[in-house]
mmCIF file of C-alpha atoms in Angstrom:
data_model
loop_
_atom_site.group_PDB
_atom_site.id
_atom_site.type_symbol
_atom_site.label_atom_id
_atom_site.label_comp_id
_atom_site.label_asym_id
_atom_site.label_seq_id
_atom_site.Cartn_x
_atom_site.Cartn_y
_atom_site.Cartn_z
ATOM 1 C CA MET A 1 35.990 -11.142 -36.309
ATOM 2 C CA LYS A 2 38.449 -9.353 -34.061
ATOM 3 C CA LEU A 3 35.654 -8.718 -31.527
ATOM 4 C CA PHE A 4 34.821 -12.429 -31.509
ATOM 5 C CA TYR A 5 38.416 -13.325 -30.603
ATOM 6 C CA LYS A 6 38.522 -10.709 -27.820
ATOM 7 C CA LEU A 7 35.287 -12.035 -26.335
ATOM 8 C CA ALA A 8 36.515 -15.609 -26.614
ATOM 9 C CA HIS A 9 39.775 -14.584 -24.879
ATOM 10 C CA LEU A 10 37.752 -12.900 -22.124
ATOM 11 C CA PHE A 11 35.194 -15.642 -21.484
ATOM 12 C CA PHE A 12 36.596 -18.992 -22.657
ATOM 13 C CA PRO A 13 39.725 -20.887 -21.562
ATOM 14 C CA ARG A 14 42.175 -20.949 -24.473
ATOM 15 C CA GLU A 15 45.873 -21.187 -25.088
ATOM 16 C CA SER A 16 46.055 -17.388 -25.538
ATOM 17 C CA ASN A 17 44.859 -16.848 -21.924
ATOM 18 C CA ASN A 18 46.776 -19.755 -20.311
ATOM 19 C CA HIS A 19 43.594 -21.833 -20.328
ATOM 20 C CA LYS A 20 41.918 -19.512 -17.856
ATOM 21 C CA ALA A 21 39.258 -17.108 -19.063
ATOM 22 C CA LYS A 22 40.518 -13.555 -18.614
ATOM 23 C CA ILE A 23 37.334 -12.654 -16.742
ATOM 24 C CA LEU A 24 38.427 -15.081 -13.995
ATOM 25 C CA HIS A 25 41.778 -13.343 -13.442
ATOM 26 C CA LEU A 26 42.012 -11.007 -10.449
ATOM 27 C CA SER A 27 41.666 -7.890 -12.596
ATOM 28 C CA GLY A 28 38.588 -9.298 -14.355
ATOM 29 C CA LEU A 29 36.916 -10.327 -11.106
ATOM 30 C CA THR A 30 37.671 -6.911 -9.602
ATOM 31 C CA ILE A 31 36.009 -5.157 -12.529
ATOM 32 C CA VAL A 32 32.945 -7.440 -12.464
ATOM 33 C CA THR A 33 32.550 -7.059 -8.687
ATOM 34 C CA SER A 34 32.908 -3.276 -8.923
ATOM 35 C CA LEU A 35 30.290 -3.093 -11.662
ATOM 36 C CA LEU A 36 27.857 -5.233 -9.668
ATOM 37 C CA ILE A 37 28.290 -3.075 -6.560
ATOM 38 C CA PHE A 38 27.890 0.121 -8.606
ATOM 39 C CA TYR A 39 24.771 -1.294 -10.268
ATOM 40 C CA GLN A 40 23.271 -2.224 -6.881
ATOM 41 C CA VAL A 41 23.960 1.256 -5.483
ATOM 42 C CA ILE A 42 22.336 2.871 -8.513
ATOM 43 C CA LEU A 43 19.265 0.638 -8.249
ATOM 44 C CA THR A 44 18.939 1.399 -4.550
ATOM 45 C CA PHE A 45 19.381 5.160 -4.578
ATOM 46 C CA LEU A 46 18.396 6.360 -8.050
ATOM 47 C CA PRO A 47 14.620 6.220 -7.434
ATOM 48 C CA GLN A 48 15.081 8.382 -4.336
ATOM 49 C CA LEU A 49 16.934 11.084 -6.277
ATOM 50 C CA GLY A 50 14.064 11.865 -8.611
ATOM 51 C CA PRO A 51 10.785 13.567 -7.811
ATOM 52 C CA ARG A 52 8.733 11.549 -5.357
ATOM 53 C CA ILE A 53 5.006 11.159 -5.384
ATOM 54 C CA LEU A 54 3.784 11.258 -1.805
ATOM 55 C CA GLY A 55 1.058 8.701 -1.779
ATOM 56 C CA TYR A 56 -2.182 9.068 -3.677
ATOM 57 C CA ALA A 57 -4.461 10.878 -1.238
ATOM 58 C CA ALA A 58 -4.541 14.005 -3.384
ATOM 59 C CA ASN A 59 -6.955 12.011 -5.562
ATOM 60 C CA ILE A 60 -8.901 10.368 -2.722
ATOM 61 C CA SER A 61 -11.371 12.328 -0.673
ATOM 62 C CA ALA A 62 -13.517 11.017 2.142
ATOM 63 C CA ASP A 63 -16.579 12.615 0.536
ATOM 64 C CA GLU A 64 -15.956 10.734 -2.710
ATOM 65 C CA VAL A 65 -15.526 7.405 -0.895
ATOM 66 C CA ILE A 66 -18.827 7.996 0.913
ATOM 67 C CA ARG A 67 -20.611 9.054 -2.282
ATOM 68 C CA LEU A 68 -19.419 5.959 -4.163
ATOM 69 C CA THR A 69 -20.236 3.659 -1.247
ATOM 70 C CA ASN A 70 -23.748 5.079 -1.060
ATOM 71 C CA GLU A 71 -24.177 4.658 -4.829
ATOM 72 C CA LYS A 72 -23.452 0.944 -4.407
ATOM 73 C CA ARG A 73 -25.914 0.700 -1.514
ATOM 74 C CA VAL A 74 -28.714 2.557 -3.278
ATOM 75 C CA ALA A 75 -28.197 0.404 -6.400
ATOM 76 C CA VAL A 76 -29.222 -2.670 -4.379
ATOM 77 C CA GLY A 77 -32.106 -0.943 -2.597
ATOM 78 C CA LEU A 78 -30.369 -0.012 0.668
ATOM 79 C CA ALA A 79 -30.534 3.337 2.417
ATOM 80 C CA PRO A 80 -27.461 5.553 2.065
ATOM 81 C CA LEU A 81 -25.151 5.814 5.058
ATOM 82 C CA GLN A 82 -24.940 9.084 6.967
ATOM 83 C CA LEU A 83 -21.565 10.680 7.614
ATOM 84 C CA ASN A 84 -20.672 10.558 11.300
ATOM 85 C CA SER A 85 -17.801 12.855 12.271
ATOM 86 C CA THR A 86 -16.967 10.738 15.328
ATOM 87 C CA LEU A 87 -16.548 7.676 13.107
ATOM 88 C CA SER A 88 -14.379 9.734 10.749
ATOM 89 C CA GLN A 89 -12.145 10.830 13.629
ATOM 90 C CA ALA A 90 -11.862 7.213 14.776
ATOM 91 C CA ALA A 91 -11.067 6.045 11.220
ATOM 92 C CA GLN A 92 -8.404 8.733 10.872
ATOM 93 C CA ALA A 93 -6.883 7.664 14.197
ATOM 94 C CA LYS A 94 -6.799 4.026 13.033
ATOM 95 C CA GLY A 95 -4.920 5.050 9.875
ATOM 96 C CA VAL A 96 -2.417 7.091 11.866
ATOM 97 C CA ASP A 97 -1.972 4.181 14.277
ATOM 98 C CA MET A 98 -1.122 1.836 11.390
ATOM 99 C CA LEU A 99 1.512 4.256 10.103
ATOM 100 C CA ASN A 100 2.977 4.960 13.540
ATOM 101 C CA LYS A 101 3.191 1.273 14.463
ATOM 102 C CA ASP A 102 4.094 0.187 10.915
ATOM 103 C CA TYR A 103 1.423 -2.461 10.374
ATOM 104 C CA TRP A 104 -1.196 -3.231 7.767
ATOM 105 C CA ALA A 105 -3.986 -5.226 9.379
ATOM 106 C CA HIS A 106 -7.361 -4.964 11.052
ATOM 107 C CA VAL A 107 -5.771 -5.956 14.360
ATOM 108 C CA ALA A 108 -2.631 -4.126 15.554
ATOM 109 C CA PRO A 109 0.495 -6.134 16.450
ATOM 110 C CA ASP A 110 -0.213 -5.447 20.128
ATOM 111 C CA GLY A 111 -3.682 -7.008 19.754
ATOM 112 C CA THR A 112 -5.635 -3.739 19.557
ATOM 113 C CA GLN A 113 -8.935 -4.386 17.783
ATOM 114 C CA PRO A 114 -10.482 -1.817 15.419
ATOM 115 C CA TRP A 115 -13.396 -1.389 17.823
ATOM 116 C CA LYS A 116 -11.091 0.263 20.361
ATOM 117 C CA PHE A 117 -10.971 3.307 18.080
ATOM 118 C CA PHE A 118 -14.781 3.486 18.059
ATOM 119 C CA ILE A 119 -14.822 3.350 21.871
ATOM 120 C CA ASP A 120 -11.912 5.784 22.326
ATOM 121 C CA PHE A 121 -13.827 8.408 20.374
ATOM 122 C CA GLY A 122 -17.064 7.797 22.256
ATOM 123 C CA TYR A 123 -18.983 5.996 19.522
ATOM 124 C CA LYS A 124 -21.298 3.562 21.294
ATOM 125 C CA TYR A 125 -22.064 1.038 18.611
ATOM 126 C CA ARG A 126 -24.492 -1.793 18.335
ATOM 127 C CA TYR A 127 -22.925 -2.900 15.042
ATOM 128 C CA ALA A 128 -19.498 -1.960 13.712
ATOM 129 C CA GLY A 129 -17.399 -2.797 10.667
ATOM 130 C CA GLU A 130 -14.111 -1.827 9.069
ATOM 131 C CA ASN A 131 -12.689 -1.845 5.544
ATOM 132 C CA LEU A 132 -9.072 -0.955 4.738
ATOM 133 C CA ALA A 133 -7.444 -0.003 1.442
ATOM 134 C CA ARG A 134 -4.012 1.238 0.488
ATOM 135 C CA ASP A 135 -2.093 2.464 -2.541
ATOM 136 C CA PHE A 136 -5.094 3.207 -4.729
ATOM 137 C CA SER A 137 -4.854 6.222 -7.026
ATOM 138 C CA ASN A 138 -8.482 7.276 -6.608
ATOM 139 C CA ALA A 139 -11.591 6.625 -4.558
ATOM 140 C CA ALA A 140 -13.352 4.699 -7.333
ATOM 141 C CA SER A 141 -10.607 2.080 -7.591
ATOM 142 C CA ALA A 142 -10.611 1.572 -3.808
ATOM 143 C CA VAL A 143 -14.400 1.181 -3.687
ATOM 144 C CA ASP A 144 -14.326 -1.164 -6.696
ATOM 145 C CA ALA A 145 -11.698 -3.321 -4.969
ATOM 146 C CA TRP A 146 -13.843 -3.512 -1.836
ATOM 147 C CA MET A 147 -16.835 -4.527 -3.939
ATOM 148 C CA ALA A 148 -14.751 -7.291 -5.548
ATOM 149 C CA SER A 149 -13.940 -8.757 -2.124
ATOM 150 C CA PRO A 150 -16.828 -10.696 -0.537
ATOM 151 C CA SER A 151 -16.082 -9.667 3.065
ATOM 152 C CA HIS A 152 -15.557 -5.988 2.211
ATOM 153 C CA LYS A 153 -18.634 -5.959 0.005
ATOM 154 C CA GLU A 154 -20.620 -7.480 2.867
ATOM 155 C CA ASN A 155 -19.607 -4.539 5.075
ATOM 156 C CA MET A 156 -20.486 -1.975 2.421
ATOM 157 C CA LEU A 157 -23.876 -3.507 1.690
ATOM 158 C CA SER A 158 -24.904 -4.517 5.192
ATOM 159 C CA PRO A 159 -28.396 -3.275 6.081
ATOM 160 C CA LYS A 160 -27.308 -3.191 9.760
ATOM 161 C CA TYR A 161 -25.138 -0.109 9.277
ATOM 162 C CA ARG A 162 -26.559 3.401 9.365
ATOM 163 C CA GLU A 163 -23.440 5.582 9.570
ATOM 164 C CA ILE A 164 -20.018 5.833 7.995
ATOM 165 C CA GLY A 165 -16.714 7.497 8.766
ATOM 166 C CA ILE A 166 -13.679 7.709 6.497
ATOM 167 C CA GLY A 167 -10.035 8.342 7.313
ATOM 168 C CA VAL A 168 -7.458 9.009 4.588
ATOM 169 C CA VAL A 169 -3.840 9.175 5.742
ATOM 170 C CA GLU A 170 -0.516 9.467 3.940
ATOM 171 C CA GLY A 171 2.804 8.334 5.263
ATOM 172 C CA ASP A 172 5.541 5.766 5.321
ATOM 173 C CA LEU A 173 4.484 2.147 5.783
ATOM 174 C CA ALA A 174 7.316 -0.399 5.747
ATOM 175 C CA GLY A 175 9.574 2.112 3.996
ATOM 176 C CA VAL A 176 7.130 2.974 1.211
ATOM 177 C CA ASP A 177 5.121 6.177 0.781
ATOM 178 C CA THR A 178 1.569 4.988 1.192
ATOM 179 C CA THR A 179 -1.986 6.255 1.253
ATOM 180 C CA ILE A 180 -4.320 4.355 3.561
ATOM 181 C CA VAL A 181 -8.110 4.585 3.462
ATOM 182 C CA VAL A 182 -9.993 3.441 6.558
ATOM 183 C CA GLN A 183 -13.745 2.955 6.217
ATOM 184 C CA PHE A 184 -15.663 2.563 9.489
ATOM 185 C CA PHE A 185 -19.312 1.526 9.580
ATOM 186 C CA GLY A 186 -21.596 1.727 12.561
ATOM 187 C CA ALA A 187 -25.066 1.681 14.015
ATOM 188 C CA THR A 188 -26.007 2.753 17.527
#
């Protein structure tokens, strides 16, 4: 019962606290404010003090993304895509560009289209496509997510494409450690 009276004195206006809850006195407000600030500081900095996992790319390999993509294609009667190192270099450059310019989109903030990366690396395409993924823990979950999206699935299962290139990059995107997978498709 004594605890009940102390809490009532602290939180409710009564004769014993001059009809002003003790928590609303200067000392009470100072303590509450200090605790809120301390709590905010802890929430902000505590996650950074522990061990940090740098993205997820350790579990994502370009070869695995290609293998899984080709499994999906073969399952619907399409020819597997051939790895093209030029497309892979272009895809890697696109991923690095997104990290360096801090954006997550097919088109860069300055208006740069994905096809510029194809051209910059000398890939003369007749058809070209791009899929992007980020923050997946493994290649299978990224490929499954693409297959669940109609536009990404259309790229993966397009009979127009003959070649594929994959870029996997780790870095900071908008203040968060991120792994980005860039999937470029092409046909010359």
